[in-house]
């Protein structure tokens, strides 16, 4: 298979996508006082759905019952994953939230690997989680940790549902329909959480910016990068998301981490890289087009 462009360019695209995602997450945190975390989820999903519908222009005909079930499953996973993620962000630093969330695909990778070495990476990830609380679990909001774990579990379900949708629908059609379903699911919660703030055009415009930064731009850059970069290398780069999130939280939100928390993030990244290399997972199984 021929890949166009030098690998270093593809690496730059992936890193740029990661930066955009975490800048978008940081912007979302800054908007929480006005629209709330669930209001932010709604704005992100609605604008992401609109953008995907305009790009994909999916047809509603010719799809079987199994395909529509897969769309509903993926849409539900998207809504729940984003909801838990933003609820966690309201209580935890960005770097810690993303680190805990990464445990979902990491666990799936370890289970799918079916190798003895997979348990080594599981143990390393466990050490990372213990290190996150090394400075005292009382510093971490328990409900926030539970929300982040909910996002991790939802991400694992998202991966499985995404594979089914990808097999049943061409191009981006299935994702566009699933994102639309997720946006509809988020409407009552988002409207209740944001209230009259949704009438402010500046806040709605910022919500659209979050959707672009967190979903549209990273997804487009990842698609281009995958044409030039080996899938294993891409997956390893995506495992750096916790470090990118921690840096964005420090620079944009003033969130400081303890030495133990930084060590925990490094251990989880190492476990993710090791699991990817051992299991040989596909890049599209680890990428996060929405979160």
PDB file of C-alpha atoms in Angstrom, residues 169-273:
ATOM      1  CA  UNK A 169     -22.934   1.984   6.128  1.00  0.00           C
ATOM      2  CA  UNK A 170     -20.720   3.507   3.421  1.00  0.00           C
ATOM      3  CA  UNK A 171     -18.344   6.408   4.086  1.00  0.00           C
ATOM      4  CA  UNK A 172     -19.573   8.697   6.906  1.00  0.00           C
ATOM      5  CA  UNK A 173     -23.291   7.951   6.510  1.00  0.00           C
ATOM      6  CA  UNK A 174     -23.601   5.795   9.617  1.00  0.00           C
ATOM      7  CA  UNK A 175     -21.606   8.177  11.792  1.00  0.00           C
ATOM      8  CA  UNK A 176     -23.702  11.145  10.627  1.00  0.00           C
ATOM      9  CA  UNK A 177     -26.943   9.329  11.479  1.00  0.00           C
ATOM     10  CA  UNK A 178     -25.577   8.144  14.834  1.00  0.00           C
ATOM     11  CA  UNK A 179     -24.380  11.649  15.710  1.00  0.00           C
ATOM     12  CA  UNK A 180     -27.843  12.980  14.853  1.00  0.00           C
ATOM     13  CA  UNK A 181     -29.449  10.410  17.160  1.00  0.00           C
ATOM     14  CA  UNK A 182     -26.971  11.350  19.912  1.00  0.00           C
ATOM     15  CA  UNK A 183     -27.816  15.036  19.459  1.00  0.00           C
ATOM     16  CA  UNK A 184     -31.544  14.289  19.794  1.00  0.00           C
ATOM     17  CA  UNK A 185     -30.891  12.295  22.979  1.00  0.00           C
ATOM     18  CA  UNK A 186     -28.916  15.193  24.452  1.00  0.00           C
ATOM     19  CA  UNK A 187     -31.566  17.865  23.763  1.00  0.00           C
ATOM     20  CA  UNK A 188     -33.752  17.554  26.895  1.00  0.00           C
ATOM     21  CA  UNK A 189     -30.746  17.353  29.245  1.00  0.00           C
ATOM     22  CA  UNK A 190     -28.897  20.170  27.499  1.00  0.00           C
ATOM     23  CA  UNK A 191     -31.886  22.506  27.382  1.00  0.00           C
ATOM     24  CA  UNK A 192     -32.610  21.871  31.071  1.00  0.00           C
ATOM     25  CA  UNK A 193     -28.965  22.484  31.997  1.00  0.00           C
ATOM     26  CA  UNK A 194     -28.291  25.533  29.815  1.00  0.00           C
ATOM     27  CA  UNK A 195     -31.692  27.223  30.009  1.00  0.00           C
ATOM     28  CA  UNK A 196     -31.846  30.816  28.783  1.00  0.00           C
ATOM     29  CA  UNK A 197     -28.117  30.790  27.923  1.00  0.00           C
ATOM     30  CA  UNK A 198     -29.062  29.064  24.662  1.00  0.00           C
ATOM     31  CA  UNK A 199     -30.626  32.355  23.534  1.00  0.00           C
ATOM     32  CA  UNK A 200     -27.215  34.047  23.580  1.00  0.00           C
ATOM     33  CA  UNK A 201     -25.700  33.902  20.113  1.00  0.00           C
ATOM     34  CA  UNK A 202     -22.149  34.329  21.428  1.00  0.00           C
ATOM     35  CA  UNK A 203     -22.427  31.199  23.589  1.00  0.00           C
ATOM     36  CA  UNK A 204     -24.011  29.221  20.755  1.00  0.00           C
ATOM     37  CA  UNK A 205     -21.188  30.329  18.445  1.00  0.00           C
ATOM     38  CA  UNK A 206     -18.618  29.194  21.005  1.00  0.00           C
ATOM     39  CA  UNK A 207     -20.432  25.861  21.194  1.00  0.00           C
ATOM     40  CA  UNK A 208     -19.993  25.553  17.433  1.00  0.00           C
ATOM     41  CA  UNK A 209     -16.290  26.320  17.862  1.00  0.00           C
ATOM     42  CA  UNK A 210     -15.995  23.511  20.417  1.00  0.00           C
ATOM     43  CA  UNK A 211     -17.619  21.108  17.934  1.00  0.00           C
ATOM     44  CA  UNK A 212     -15.160  22.150  15.219  1.00  0.00           C
ATOM     45  CA  UNK A 213     -12.100  21.922  17.478  1.00  0.00           C
ATOM     46  CA  UNK A 214     -13.091  18.731  19.287  1.00  0.00           C
ATOM     47  CA  UNK A 215     -14.637  16.759  16.430  1.00  0.00           C
ATOM     48  CA  UNK A 216     -14.543  18.069  12.874  1.00  0.00           C
ATOM     49  CA  UNK A 217     -10.941  19.291  12.569  1.00  0.00           C
ATOM     50  CA  UNK A 218      -9.291  16.368  14.444  1.00  0.00           C
ATOM     51  CA  UNK A 219     -11.343  13.814  12.518  1.00  0.00           C
ATOM     52  CA  UNK A 220     -10.376  15.334   9.168  1.00  0.00           C
ATOM     53  CA  UNK A 221      -6.687  15.503  10.113  1.00  0.00           C
ATOM     54  CA  UNK A 222      -6.736  11.892  11.318  1.00  0.00           C
ATOM     55  CA  UNK A 223      -8.264  10.708   8.034  1.00  0.00           C
ATOM     56  CA  UNK A 224      -5.474  12.426   6.093  1.00  0.00           C
ATOM     57  CA  UNK A 225      -2.791  11.109   8.462  1.00  0.00           C
ATOM     58  CA  UNK A 226      -4.007   7.525   8.124  1.00  0.00           C
ATOM     59  CA  UNK A 227      -3.235   7.651   4.401  1.00  0.00           C
ATOM     60  CA  UNK A 228       0.426   8.399   5.168  1.00  0.00           C
ATOM     61  CA  UNK A 229       1.094   6.680   8.485  1.00  0.00           C
ATOM     62  CA  UNK A 230       1.093   3.039   9.571  1.00  0.00           C
ATOM     63  CA  UNK A 231      -1.916   2.135  11.705  1.00  0.00           C
ATOM     64  CA  UNK A 232       0.229   0.989  14.638  1.00  0.00           C
ATOM     65  CA  UNK A 233       2.167   4.265  14.672  1.00  0.00           C
ATOM     66  CA  UNK A 234      -1.092   6.209  14.516  1.00  0.00           C
ATOM     67  CA  UNK A 235      -2.514   4.277  17.474  1.00  0.00           C
ATOM     68  CA  UNK A 236       0.592   4.927  19.554  1.00  0.00           C
ATOM     69  CA  UNK A 237       0.364   8.650  18.817  1.00  0.00           C
ATOM     70  CA  UNK A 238      -3.285   8.645  19.904  1.00  0.00           C
ATOM     71  CA  UNK A 239      -2.193   7.092  23.211  1.00  0.00           C
ATOM     72  CA  UNK A 240      -0.456  10.402  23.964  1.00  0.00           C
ATOM     73  CA  UNK A 241      -3.843  12.088  24.483  1.00  0.00           C
ATOM     74  CA  UNK A 242      -3.537  12.178  28.310  1.00  0.00           C
ATOM     75  CA  UNK A 243      -0.242  14.076  28.089  1.00  0.00           C
ATOM     76  CA  UNK A 244      -1.706  16.535  25.585  1.00  0.00           C
ATOM     77  CA  UNK A 245      -4.732  17.008  27.829  1.00  0.00           C
ATOM     78  CA  UNK A 246      -2.579  17.595  30.907  1.00  0.00           C
ATOM     79  CA  UNK A 247      -0.529  20.216  29.040  1.00  0.00           C
ATOM     80  CA  UNK A 248      -3.667  21.963  27.753  1.00  0.00           C
ATOM     81  CA  UNK A 249      -5.175  21.946  31.235  1.00  0.00           C
ATOM     82  CA  UNK A 250      -2.012  23.536  32.646  1.00  0.00           C
ATOM     83  CA  UNK A 251      -1.571  26.187  29.939  1.00  0.00           C
ATOM     84  CA  UNK A 252      -5.202  27.113  29.274  1.00  0.00           C
ATOM     85  CA  UNK A 253      -6.989  26.357  32.544  1.00  0.00           C
ATOM     86  CA  UNK A 254      -4.215  26.758  35.105  1.00  0.00           C
ATOM     87  CA  UNK A 255      -4.669  23.176  36.328  1.00  0.00           C
ATOM     88  CA  UNK A 256      -1.585  21.980  38.202  1.00  0.00           C
ATOM     89  CA  UNK A 257      -0.840  18.288  38.724  1.00  0.00           C
ATOM     90  CA  UNK A 258       1.121  16.655  41.523  1.00  0.00           C
ATOM     91  CA  UNK A 259       4.195  14.549  40.818  1.00  0.00           C
ATOM     92  CA  UNK A 260       2.159  11.411  41.573  1.00  0.00           C
ATOM     93  CA  UNK A 261      -0.553  12.435  39.120  1.00  0.00           C
ATOM     94  CA  UNK A 262       1.993  13.121  36.386  1.00  0.00           C
ATOM     95  CA  UNK A 263       3.570   9.724  37.077  1.00  0.00           C
ATOM     96  CA  UNK A 264       0.128   8.100  36.792  1.00  0.00           C
ATOM     97  CA  UNK A 265      -0.459   9.723  33.410  1.00  0.00           C
ATOM     98  CA  UNK A 266       2.943   8.534  32.159  1.00  0.00           C
ATOM     99  CA  UNK A 267       2.244   4.961  33.338  1.00  0.00           C
ATOM    100  CA  UNK A 268      -1.152   4.862  31.606  1.00  0.00           C
ATOM    101  CA  UNK A 269       0.411   6.203  28.388  1.00  0.00           C
ATOM    102  CA  UNK A 270       3.122   3.538  28.588  1.00  0.00           C
ATOM    103  CA  UNK A 271       0.504   0.840  29.155  1.00  0.00           C
ATOM    104  CA  UNK A 272      -1.499   2.094  26.162  1.00  0.00           C
ATOM    105  CA  UNK A 273       1.541   2.092  23.888  1.00  0.00           C
TER     106      UNK A 273
END
